[in-house]
mmCIF file of C-alpha atoms in Angstrom:
data_model
loop_
_atom_site.group_PDB
_atom_site.id
_atom_site.type_symbol
_atom_site.label_atom_id
_atom_site.label_comp_id
_atom_site.label_asym_id
_atom_site.label_seq_id
_atom_site.Cartn_x
_atom_site.Cartn_y
_atom_site.Cartn_z
ATOM 1 C CA MET A 1 86.567 -23.445 120.823
ATOM 2 C CA ALA A 2 82.999 -21.559 119.402
ATOM 3 C CA ALA A 3 84.700 -19.833 116.809
ATOM 4 C CA ASP A 4 86.800 -22.056 115.222
ATOM 5 C CA ALA A 5 84.025 -24.624 115.265
ATOM 6 C CA GLN A 6 81.917 -20.916 113.009
ATOM 7 C CA LEU A 7 85.681 -21.329 110.958
ATOM 8 C CA ASN A 8 85.434 -25.180 110.290
ATOM 9 C CA ASN A 9 81.569 -24.994 109.514
ATOM 10 C CA THR A 10 81.569 -22.062 106.821
ATOM 11 C CA PRO A 11 80.377 -23.576 104.191
ATOM 12 C CA ASN A 12 82.579 -23.588 100.979
ATOM 13 C CA LEU A 13 81.332 -21.875 97.722
ATOM 14 C CA LYS A 14 82.361 -25.341 95.403
ATOM 15 C CA ASP A 15 78.933 -26.738 96.789
ATOM 16 C CA GLN A 16 76.531 -24.213 96.029
ATOM 17 C CA THR A 17 74.198 -24.525 93.701
ATOM 18 C CA ALA A 18 72.405 -20.558 93.786
ATOM 19 C CA PRO A 19 71.720 -18.667 90.979
ATOM 20 C CA GLU A 20 73.653 -16.270 91.859
ATOM 21 C CA LEU A 21 76.834 -18.507 91.632
ATOM 22 C CA THR A 22 76.614 -20.020 88.464
ATOM 23 C CA THR A 23 78.899 -16.731 86.431
ATOM 24 C CA ALA A 24 80.774 -15.309 89.530
ATOM 25 C CA THR A 25 82.115 -18.715 91.022
ATOM 26 C CA ALA A 26 83.830 -18.996 88.272
ATOM 27 C CA ALA A 27 85.546 -16.373 87.894
ATOM 28 C CA PHE A 28 86.489 -16.307 91.846
ATOM 29 C CA ALA A 29 87.687 -19.943 91.749
ATOM 30 C CA THR A 30 89.964 -19.029 88.897
ATOM 31 C CA ALA A 31 91.187 -15.348 89.965
ATOM 32 C CA PRO A 32 94.848 -15.633 90.902
ATOM 33 C CA ILE A 33 95.247 -13.624 94.471
ATOM 34 C CA PRO A 34 97.520 -10.284 93.728
ATOM 35 C CA PRO A 35 100.776 -10.663 96.362
ATOM 36 C CA GLU A 36 100.716 -7.249 96.629
ATOM 37 C CA LEU A 37 97.069 -6.882 98.190
ATOM 38 C CA LEU A 38 98.792 -10.253 100.177
ATOM 39 C CA GLN A 39 101.160 -7.908 101.461
ATOM 40 C CA ARG A 40 98.700 -4.789 102.431
ATOM 41 C CA LEU A 41 96.184 -7.251 104.490
ATOM 42 C CA PHE A 42 99.435 -8.670 106.038
ATOM 43 C CA GLU A 43 100.274 -4.937 107.081
ATOM 44 C CA ARG A 44 96.629 -4.650 108.585
ATOM 45 C CA LEU A 45 96.902 -7.937 110.370
ATOM 46 C CA GLN A 46 100.309 -6.638 111.547
ATOM 47 C CA LEU A 47 101.882 -10.029 110.156
ATOM 48 C CA LYS A 48 105.563 -9.520 109.212
ATOM 49 C CA VAL A 49 106.329 -10.748 106.086
ATOM 50 C CA LYS A 50 108.601 -10.290 104.111
ATOM 51 C CA LYS A 51 108.139 -9.265 100.255
ATOM 52 C CA GLY A 52 110.764 -11.661 98.506
ATOM 53 C CA PRO A 53 109.626 -15.149 99.826
ATOM 54 C CA LEU A 54 105.797 -14.360 99.926
ATOM 55 C CA TYR A 55 105.822 -13.315 96.250
ATOM 56 C CA ARG A 56 107.631 -16.533 95.699
ATOM 57 C CA ALA A 57 104.999 -18.293 97.636
ATOM 58 C CA VAL A 58 102.304 -16.831 95.828
ATOM 59 C CA ALA A 59 103.819 -17.891 92.092
ATOM 60 C CA THR A 60 104.624 -21.719 93.814
ATOM 61 C CA VAL A 61 101.103 -22.135 94.762
ATOM 62 C CA GLN A 62 99.501 -20.624 91.159
ATOM 63 C CA GLN A 63 101.488 -22.432 89.362
ATOM 64 C CA ASN A 64 101.191 -25.387 91.650
ATOM 65 C CA LEU A 65 97.476 -25.591 92.579
ATOM 66 C CA ALA A 66 96.136 -23.102 89.821
ATOM 67 C CA ALA A 67 92.731 -25.617 89.739
ATOM 68 C CA ALA A 68 92.523 -24.920 93.650
ATOM 69 C CA SER A 69 89.642 -22.919 95.714
ATOM 70 C CA PRO A 70 90.993 -19.893 96.480
ATOM 71 C CA ILE A 71 90.963 -20.926 100.349
ATOM 72 C CA GLU A 72 92.809 -23.836 99.554
ATOM 73 C CA ARG A 73 95.552 -21.012 97.996
ATOM 74 C CA LEU A 74 95.463 -19.152 100.647
ATOM 75 C CA GLN A 75 96.091 -21.940 102.978
ATOM 76 C CA GLN A 76 98.966 -23.286 100.858
ATOM 77 C CA ILE A 77 100.369 -19.994 100.676
ATOM 78 C CA LEU A 78 100.242 -19.482 104.771
ATOM 79 C CA ALA A 79 102.221 -23.063 105.412
ATOM 80 C CA ASP A 80 104.883 -21.828 103.076
ATOM 81 C CA LEU A 81 105.505 -18.987 104.476
ATOM 82 C CA GLN A 82 105.229 -20.451 107.660
ATOM 83 C CA LEU A 83 102.688 -18.435 109.464
ATOM 84 C CA ARG A 84 101.203 -21.027 112.171
ATOM 85 C CA GLY A 85 97.665 -20.242 113.984
ATOM 86 C CA ILE A 86 96.151 -18.006 111.447
ATOM 87 C CA GLN A 87 92.814 -19.714 110.112
ATOM 88 C CA VAL A 88 91.173 -18.741 107.095
ATOM 89 C CA ALA A 89 87.137 -18.148 106.197
ATOM 90 C CA GLN A 90 85.332 -18.211 102.656
ATOM 91 C CA LEU A 91 81.948 -16.285 102.739
ATOM 92 C CA PHE A 92 79.314 -14.281 101.226
ATOM 93 C CA TRP A 93 79.689 -10.213 102.187
ATOM 94 C CA ARG A 94 76.085 -10.760 103.761
ATOM 95 C CA ARG A 95 77.087 -13.814 106.564
ATOM 96 C CA PHE A 96 80.048 -12.091 107.942
ATOM 97 C CA ASP A 97 80.873 -9.367 110.474
ATOM 98 C CA GLN A 98 82.347 -6.166 109.678
ATOM 99 C CA ARG A 99 83.909 -5.738 112.597
ATOM 100 C CA LYS A 100 86.259 -8.357 111.945
ATOM 101 C CA LEU A 101 87.285 -6.028 108.778
ATOM 102 C CA PRO A 102 89.608 -5.864 106.891
ATOM 103 C CA ALA A 103 89.732 -8.903 104.224
ATOM 104 C CA LEU A 104 90.038 -10.106 100.895
ATOM 105 C CA LEU A 105 86.356 -9.676 98.885
ATOM 106 C CA PHE A 106 86.088 -10.711 95.287
ATOM 107 C CA HIS A 107 83.624 -7.694 94.161
ATOM 108 C CA GLN A 108 83.051 -7.162 89.863
ATOM 109 C CA GLY A 109 86.064 -10.200 88.818
ATOM 110 C CA VAL A 110 88.468 -8.381 90.979
ATOM 111 C CA TRP A 111 90.645 -9.035 94.096
ATOM 112 C CA HIS A 112 90.206 -6.331 96.456
ATOM 113 C CA ILE A 113 90.856 -5.213 100.095
ATOM 114 C CA ALA A 114 87.935 -4.547 102.050
ATOM 115 C CA GLU A 115 87.556 -1.787 104.890
ATOM 116 C CA ARG A 116 85.149 0.127 106.615
ATOM 117 C CA HIS A 117 84.778 3.507 105.589
ATOM 118 C CA THR A 118 81.979 5.149 106.779
ATOM 119 C CA ALA A 119 78.610 3.595 108.181
ATOM 120 C CA GLY A 120 77.653 1.488 105.478
ATOM 121 C CA VAL A 121 80.070 2.801 103.075
ATOM 122 C CA ILE A 122 82.562 0.150 102.454
ATOM 123 C CA GLN A 123 86.059 0.748 101.147
ATOM 124 C CA LEU A 124 87.735 -1.286 98.547
ATOM 125 C CA THR A 125 91.641 -1.371 97.960
ATOM 126 C CA SER A 126 92.958 -2.603 94.475
ATOM 127 C CA ALA A 127 96.089 -4.282 94.150
ATOM 128 C CA ALA A 128 97.560 -1.530 91.948
ATOM 129 C CA GLY A 129 96.747 0.801 95.151
ATOM 130 C CA ASN A 130 93.230 2.429 93.372
ATOM 131 C CA THR A 131 90.462 2.825 96.136
ATOM 132 C CA ILE A 132 86.821 2.789 95.243
ATOM 133 C CA GLU A 133 84.092 3.652 98.414
ATOM 134 C CA VAL A 134 81.044 1.025 97.399
ATOM 135 C CA ASP A 135 77.890 1.159 99.607
ATOM 136 C CA GLU A 136 77.570 -2.590 101.703
ATOM 137 C CA SER A 137 74.123 -3.048 99.581
ATOM 138 C CA GLU A 138 76.177 -3.563 96.234
ATOM 139 C CA LEU A 139 78.189 -6.234 97.947
ATOM 140 C CA GLN A 140 75.678 -9.276 99.377
ATOM 141 C CA THR A 141 76.552 -11.299 96.719
ATOM 142 C CA SER A 142 79.722 -10.978 96.721
ATOM 143 C CA VAL A 143 82.530 -13.350 98.168
ATOM 144 C CA LEU A 144 85.275 -12.580 100.719
ATOM 145 C CA LEU A 145 88.492 -14.118 102.650
ATOM 146 C CA TRP A 146 88.723 -13.128 106.107
ATOM 147 C CA LEU A 147 92.223 -13.976 107.843
ATOM 148 C CA ARG A 148 91.829 -14.681 111.827
ATOM 149 C CA PRO A 149 95.362 -13.498 113.343
ATOM 150 C CA PRO A 150 96.268 -15.772 116.294
ATOM 151 C CA GLN A 151 95.991 -13.160 118.769
ATOM 152 C CA ASN A 152 91.945 -13.131 118.616
ATOM 153 C CA ALA A 153 92.350 -17.159 119.211
ATOM 154 C CA GLU A 154 93.873 -15.682 122.563
ATOM 155 C CA GLU A 155 91.096 -13.560 123.031
ATOM 156 C CA GLU A 156 88.235 -16.318 123.270
ATOM 157 C CA LYS A 157 90.597 -18.737 125.164
ATOM 158 C CA ALA A 158 91.009 -16.486 127.558
ATOM 159 C CA ILE A 159 87.392 -16.243 127.962
ATOM 160 C CA GLN A 160 87.196 -20.035 128.412
ATOM 161 C CA GLY A 161 89.825 -19.641 130.834
ATOM 162 C CA GLN A 162 89.821 -20.638 134.821
ATOM 163 C CA GLY A 163 90.581 -18.503 137.157
ATOM 164 C CA ASN A 164 89.698 -14.207 137.210
ATOM 165 C CA VAL A 165 88.154 -14.562 133.746
ATOM 166 C CA ALA A 166 86.375 -11.124 134.373
ATOM 167 C CA GLY A 167 89.868 -9.110 135.568
ATOM 168 C CA ARG A 168 91.818 -10.426 132.400
ATOM 169 C CA LEU A 169 89.181 -9.585 130.137
ATOM 170 C CA VAL A 170 88.861 -6.009 131.143
ATOM 171 C CA TRP A 171 92.495 -5.665 131.654
ATOM 172 C CA ARG A 172 93.284 -6.925 128.295
ATOM 173 C CA ALA A 173 90.403 -4.333 126.992
ATOM 174 C CA LEU A 174 92.004 -1.744 128.750
ATOM 175 C CA MET A 175 95.170 -1.878 127.271
ATOM 176 C CA ALA A 176 94.076 -2.510 124.227
ATOM 177 C CA GLU A 177 94.807 1.098 123.532
ATOM 178 C CA ARG A 178 96.399 3.083 125.533
ATOM 179 C CA GLY A 179 97.413 6.592 124.689
ATOM 180 C CA TRP A 180 94.512 8.054 127.665
ATOM 181 C CA MET A 181 97.329 7.478 130.421
ATOM 182 C CA GLY A 182 99.303 9.348 129.583
ATOM 183 C CA SER A 183 96.848 12.484 130.010
ATOM 184 C CA VAL A 184 95.546 11.037 132.689
ATOM 185 C CA LEU A 185 99.267 10.492 134.840
ATOM 186 C CA ILE A 186 100.104 14.502 133.309
ATOM 187 C CA ALA A 187 96.669 16.012 134.632
ATOM 188 C CA THR A 188 96.426 13.861 137.723
ATOM 189 C CA LEU A 189 100.849 15.268 138.603
ATOM 190 C CA ILE A 190 99.378 18.953 137.630
ATOM 191 C CA ILE A 191 96.612 18.611 140.303
ATOM 192 C CA ASN A 192 99.266 17.212 142.694
ATOM 193 C CA SER A 193 101.058 19.703 142.416
ATOM 194 C CA LEU A 194 98.531 22.188 142.300
ATOM 195 C CA ALA A 195 97.801 20.879 145.539
ATOM 196 C CA VAL A 196 100.650 21.623 147.413
ATOM 197 C CA ALA A 197 100.080 25.765 146.071
ATOM 198 C CA THR A 198 97.086 25.473 148.658
ATOM 199 C CA SER A 199 99.450 24.341 151.687
ATOM 200 C CA LEU A 200 101.542 26.566 150.121
ATOM 201 C CA PHE A 201 98.599 29.557 150.561
ATOM 202 C CA ALA A 202 97.517 28.989 154.151
ATOM 203 C CA MET A 203 101.340 29.376 155.480
ATOM 204 C CA GLN A 204 102.218 32.963 153.572
ATOM 205 C CA VAL A 205 99.284 34.068 154.634
ATOM 206 C CA TYR A 206 100.231 33.116 158.137
ATOM 207 C CA ASP A 207 103.309 33.807 158.199
ATOM 208 C CA ARG A 208 103.590 37.189 156.069
ATOM 209 C CA VAL A 209 99.848 38.489 155.832
ATOM 210 C CA VAL A 210 98.578 38.397 159.074
ATOM 211 C CA PRO A 211 101.804 39.319 161.130
ATOM 212 C CA THR A 212 101.878 42.714 159.198
ATOM 213 C CA LEU A 213 98.151 42.591 158.051
ATOM 214 C CA ALA A 214 99.476 43.143 154.453
ATOM 215 C CA TYR A 215 95.839 42.957 153.461
ATOM 216 C CA ALA A 216 97.758 44.105 149.567
ATOM 217 C CA THR A 217 99.722 40.553 149.551
ATOM 218 C CA LEU A 218 96.615 38.834 150.273
ATOM 219 C CA TRP A 219 94.195 39.957 147.272
ATOM 220 C CA THR A 220 97.429 38.827 145.057
ATOM 221 C CA LEU A 221 97.789 35.750 146.321
ATOM 222 C CA VAL A 222 94.072 35.086 146.546
ATOM 223 C CA ALA A 223 93.971 35.948 143.214
ATOM 224 C CA GLY A 224 96.707 33.081 142.691
ATOM 225 C CA MET A 225 94.760 30.545 143.887
ATOM 226 C CA ALA A 226 91.578 31.480 142.712
ATOM 227 C CA ILE A 227 93.678 30.423 139.300
ATOM 228 C CA VAL A 228 94.955 27.482 140.935
ATOM 229 C CA VAL A 229 90.875 26.155 141.988
ATOM 230 C CA LEU A 230 89.700 26.629 138.707
ATOM 231 C CA LEU A 231 92.794 25.096 137.175
ATOM 232 C CA ASP A 232 92.184 22.179 139.634
ATOM 233 C CA TRP A 233 88.590 22.280 138.901
ATOM 234 C CA GLY A 234 89.157 21.787 134.922
ATOM 235 C CA LEU A 235 91.380 18.964 135.137
ATOM 236 C CA LYS A 236 89.522 17.126 137.613
ATOM 237 C CA ASN A 237 86.455 17.862 135.201
ATOM 238 C CA LEU A 238 89.151 16.294 132.387
ATOM 239 C CA ARG A 239 90.839 13.591 133.551
ATOM 240 C CA ALA A 240 87.095 12.154 134.915
ATOM 241 C CA ARG A 241 86.158 12.760 131.035
ATOM 242 C CA ILE A 242 88.601 10.706 129.893
ATOM 243 C CA LEU A 243 88.412 8.027 132.141
ATOM 244 C CA ASP A 244 84.604 7.992 131.717
ATOM 245 C CA SER A 245 85.857 7.668 127.786
ATOM 246 C CA ALA A 246 88.311 4.618 128.216
ATOM 247 C CA SER A 247 85.525 3.202 130.337
ATOM 248 C CA CYS A 248 82.951 3.145 127.568
ATOM 249 C CA ALA A 249 85.530 1.752 125.759
ATOM 250 C CA VAL A 250 85.637 -0.849 127.384
ATOM 251 C CA ASP A 251 82.271 -1.942 127.839
ATOM 252 C CA LYS A 252 81.716 -1.848 124.389
ATOM 253 C CA ARG A 253 84.804 -4.194 123.824
ATOM 254 C CA ILE A 254 83.250 -6.582 125.737
ATOM 255 C CA SER A 255 80.157 -6.662 125.888
ATOM 256 C CA GLN A 256 81.355 -7.423 122.042
ATOM 257 C CA GLN A 257 83.377 -9.905 122.919
ATOM 258 C CA LEU A 258 81.119 -11.986 125.454
ATOM 259 C CA TYR A 259 77.878 -11.608 122.839
ATOM 260 C CA ASP A 260 80.074 -13.076 120.081
ATOM 261 C CA HIS A 261 80.848 -16.134 122.328
ATOM 262 C CA ILE A 262 77.490 -16.503 123.731
ATOM 263 C CA MET A 263 76.016 -16.442 120.159
ATOM 264 C CA HIS A 264 78.651 -19.170 119.223
ATOM 265 C CA LEU A 265 78.786 -21.370 121.671
ATOM 266 C CA GLN A 266 76.518 -25.191 121.414
ATOM 267 C CA LEU A 267 73.645 -25.286 122.502
ATOM 268 C CA ASP A 268 74.230 -27.974 124.566
ATOM 269 C CA GLN A 269 76.566 -25.680 126.698
ATOM 270 C CA TYR A 270 74.245 -23.263 127.663
ATOM 271 C CA PRO A 271 73.414 -22.949 131.103
ATOM 272 C CA LYS A 272 70.144 -24.409 132.878
ATOM 273 C CA SER A 273 69.312 -21.597 133.969
ATOM 274 C CA LEU A 274 69.820 -18.736 131.285
ATOM 275 C CA GLY A 275 68.531 -15.909 133.845
ATOM 276 C CA THR A 276 71.582 -16.656 135.648
ATOM 277 C CA LEU A 277 73.839 -16.221 132.920
ATOM 278 C CA ALA A 278 71.923 -13.277 131.739
ATOM 279 C CA ALA A 279 71.943 -11.874 135.210
ATOM 280 C CA GLN A 280 76.453 -12.352 135.042
ATOM 281 C CA VAL A 281 76.283 -10.716 131.577
ATOM 282 C CA GLY A 282 74.577 -8.146 133.096
ATOM 283 C CA GLY A 283 77.208 -7.405 135.737
ATOM 284 C CA LEU A 284 80.051 -6.253 133.480
ATOM 285 C CA ASP A 285 78.252 -2.298 133.756
ATOM 286 C CA SER A 286 79.757 -2.232 137.237
ATOM 287 C CA VAL A 287 83.266 -2.298 134.888
ATOM 288 C CA ARG A 288 82.488 1.187 133.883
ATOM 289 C CA GLN A 289 81.111 1.946 137.559
ATOM 290 C CA PHE A 290 84.650 0.784 138.687
ATOM 291 C CA PHE A 291 86.737 3.097 136.289
ATOM 292 C CA SER A 292 84.644 6.223 136.845
ATOM 293 C CA SER A 293 84.622 5.688 140.239
ATOM 294 C CA GLY A 294 86.597 7.074 143.692
ATOM 295 C CA VAL A 295 89.072 3.738 143.536
ATOM 296 C CA VAL A 296 90.954 4.662 140.551
ATOM 297 C CA PHE A 297 91.646 7.864 141.542
ATOM 298 C CA ALA A 298 93.415 6.978 144.660
ATOM 299 C CA LEU A 299 94.966 4.696 143.068
ATOM 300 C CA ILE A 300 96.336 6.940 140.138
ATOM 301 C CA ASP A 301 96.962 8.690 143.201
ATOM 302 C CA LEU A 302 98.737 6.927 145.620
ATOM 303 C CA PRO A 303 102.430 7.101 144.140
ATOM 304 C CA PHE A 304 101.535 11.274 144.972
ATOM 305 C CA ALA A 305 101.853 10.793 148.066
ATOM 306 C CA LEU A 306 105.695 9.854 148.459
ATOM 307 C CA ILE A 307 105.635 13.483 147.125
ATOM 308 C CA PHE A 308 103.675 15.055 149.313
ATOM 309 C CA ILE A 309 105.800 13.430 152.106
ATOM 310 C CA ALA A 310 109.250 15.330 150.342
ATOM 311 C CA PHE A 311 107.621 18.452 150.546
ATOM 312 C CA ILE A 312 106.797 18.030 154.325
ATOM 313 C CA ALA A 313 110.242 16.818 155.018
ATOM 314 C CA MET A 314 112.117 19.969 152.970
ATOM 315 C CA ILE A 315 109.561 22.281 155.546
ATOM 316 C CA GLY A 316 109.257 20.741 158.502
ATOM 317 C CA GLY A 317 112.094 18.492 158.587
ATOM 318 C CA LEU A 318 111.251 15.320 161.025
ATOM 319 C CA VAL A 319 108.363 15.949 161.283
ATOM 320 C CA SER A 320 108.028 13.722 157.570
ATOM 321 C CA GLY A 321 109.161 10.962 159.471
ATOM 322 C CA VAL A 322 104.965 10.485 161.302
ATOM 323 C CA TYR A 323 103.936 9.997 158.095
ATOM 324 C CA LEU A 324 106.866 8.063 156.036
ATOM 325 C CA ILE A 325 105.472 5.594 159.093
ATOM 326 C CA LEU A 326 102.394 5.867 159.086
ATOM 327 C CA PHE A 327 102.381 5.464 155.205
ATOM 328 C CA PRO A 328 103.167 1.988 155.238
ATOM 329 C CA VAL A 329 100.123 1.268 157.790
ATOM 330 C CA ALA A 330 97.548 2.738 155.637
ATOM 331 C CA LEU A 331 98.932 0.408 152.516
ATOM 332 C CA ALA A 332 98.568 -2.098 155.012
ATOM 333 C CA LEU A 333 95.059 -1.237 156.210
ATOM 334 C CA GLY A 334 94.156 -0.485 152.945
ATOM 335 C CA ALA A 335 95.403 -4.511 151.671
ATOM 336 C CA ILE A 336 93.395 -6.260 154.600
ATOM 337 C CA THR A 337 90.170 -4.256 154.020
ATOM 338 C CA GLN A 338 90.711 -5.134 150.211
ATOM 339 C CA LEU A 339 90.326 -8.907 150.640
ATOM 340 C CA ARG A 340 87.715 -8.940 152.986
ATOM 341 C CA LEU A 341 85.537 -6.739 150.858
ATOM 342 C CA ARG A 342 86.466 -8.515 147.662
ATOM 343 C CA LYS A 343 84.959 -11.697 149.664
ATOM 344 C CA LEU A 344 82.144 -10.084 150.404
ATOM 345 C CA LEU A 345 81.689 -8.576 146.964
ATOM 346 C CA LYS A 346 81.486 -12.669 145.359
ATOM 347 C CA LYS A 347 79.534 -13.853 147.687
ATOM 348 C CA GLN A 348 76.580 -10.805 147.403
ATOM 349 C CA LEU A 349 77.573 -11.179 143.443
ATOM 350 C CA MET A 350 76.435 -14.410 143.357
ATOM 351 C CA ARG A 351 73.354 -14.258 145.415
ATOM 352 C CA VAL A 352 72.102 -10.925 143.446
ATOM 353 C CA ASN A 353 72.967 -13.927 140.385
ATOM 354 C CA GLU A 354 70.843 -16.099 141.819
ATOM 355 C CA ARG A 355 67.934 -13.827 142.598
ATOM 356 C CA GLN A 356 68.010 -12.378 139.096
ATOM 357 C CA GLY A 357 68.041 -15.864 137.780
ATOM 358 C CA LEU A 358 65.477 -16.806 139.443
ATOM 359 C CA LEU A 359 63.396 -13.986 138.116
ATOM 360 C CA VAL A 360 63.981 -13.629 134.905
ATOM 361 C CA ASP A 361 63.160 -17.958 135.094
ATOM 362 C CA SER A 362 59.665 -17.352 137.096
ATOM 363 C CA ILE A 363 58.810 -14.641 134.456
ATOM 364 C CA ARG A 364 59.242 -17.379 131.448
ATOM 365 C CA GLY A 365 57.510 -19.764 132.957
ATOM 366 C CA ALA A 366 55.021 -18.337 135.055
ATOM 367 C CA GLU A 367 52.417 -20.048 133.415
ATOM 368 C CA SER A 368 53.738 -23.556 134.105
ATOM 369 C CA ILE A 369 54.438 -22.448 138.037
ATOM 370 C CA ARG A 370 50.841 -21.157 138.368
ATOM 371 C CA ALA A 371 48.892 -24.063 136.051
ATOM 372 C CA ASN A 372 51.204 -26.372 138.913
ATOM 373 C CA ASN A 373 50.471 -24.272 142.206
ATOM 374 C CA ALA A 374 53.864 -24.028 142.622
ATOM 375 C CA THR A 375 54.695 -20.271 143.325
ATOM 376 C CA TRP A 376 55.125 -20.522 147.053
ATOM 377 C CA ARG A 377 58.135 -22.553 146.289
ATOM 378 C CA PHE A 378 59.580 -20.148 144.284
ATOM 379 C CA ALA A 379 58.633 -16.944 147.086
ATOM 380 C CA GLU A 380 60.435 -18.565 149.501
#
């Protein structure tokens, strides 16, 4: 994979001859990695490692491989702990992607765990548990060890997989943080319950107000319905904001992942038409539009159709049988329509990508196209 190639091509600090390493490299190469920091780092990365085996592995490696580089010692510690699928990179801070924190950082002759605190500020935690905040400009020549857990390798594999890759990326990013689902479900439950109140209001008006001209009852019901309508409006706006926030998070996470993947691709693996590639990446903007559209609302509201049928059965009895018969028919029609629309949308997306790719490539090569008088060929 591309990310694997990046890790394998990471320069070893022992081979560097820059003046900035003359003093720091010697201390970096010989400084032992505290097991307390490794324990905290494994916890941050959600790796289950027992304290006893970890301390024994660190002590054994430090005794037997004291002359080895820190990355070699860390790899041996991982091997002794039987932690497979974890890759280690050793590089300067200025070359490190801060989104991949936490990592082990060697700063001012001491090992720390580096974590992002605020924009431009890094929080360093020592083996004793003391924390300091350092401006990232002070860490440019510091060296760090970064561990890539197995799940990141699986995400990279998902991008290179076959089939509906975009769908897998979207659902993986969507399920990364599931806190919004509970809020949306609660809001949807209340909204649909308020929809039942609207029907009950109409029934009460026809049954109690109209025959007896009870205007006092009417104004009471209207006041109650006004509160219900305002509450319904507020909850719908709240649900829309939650879904919009979730779609923004998904869009940002997928965009960052794809950008990293494209930047790490080998040059000979790029497609011939870079315009088509740009159009395909730009097509992911529709992810946010999908999550903020009425399609998601329909999917969320679908289970509550059974609740409405239950209310109809309580009030109208056998009348609910009509809705029970029509419910699977409506589901079947929706499924058939969805399958046909998916095929048509797939063809349309391919044509849009080809057209956008041709436009971008034509603008980039406009000089050559006009020099060869080939404009008419591209315009057909």
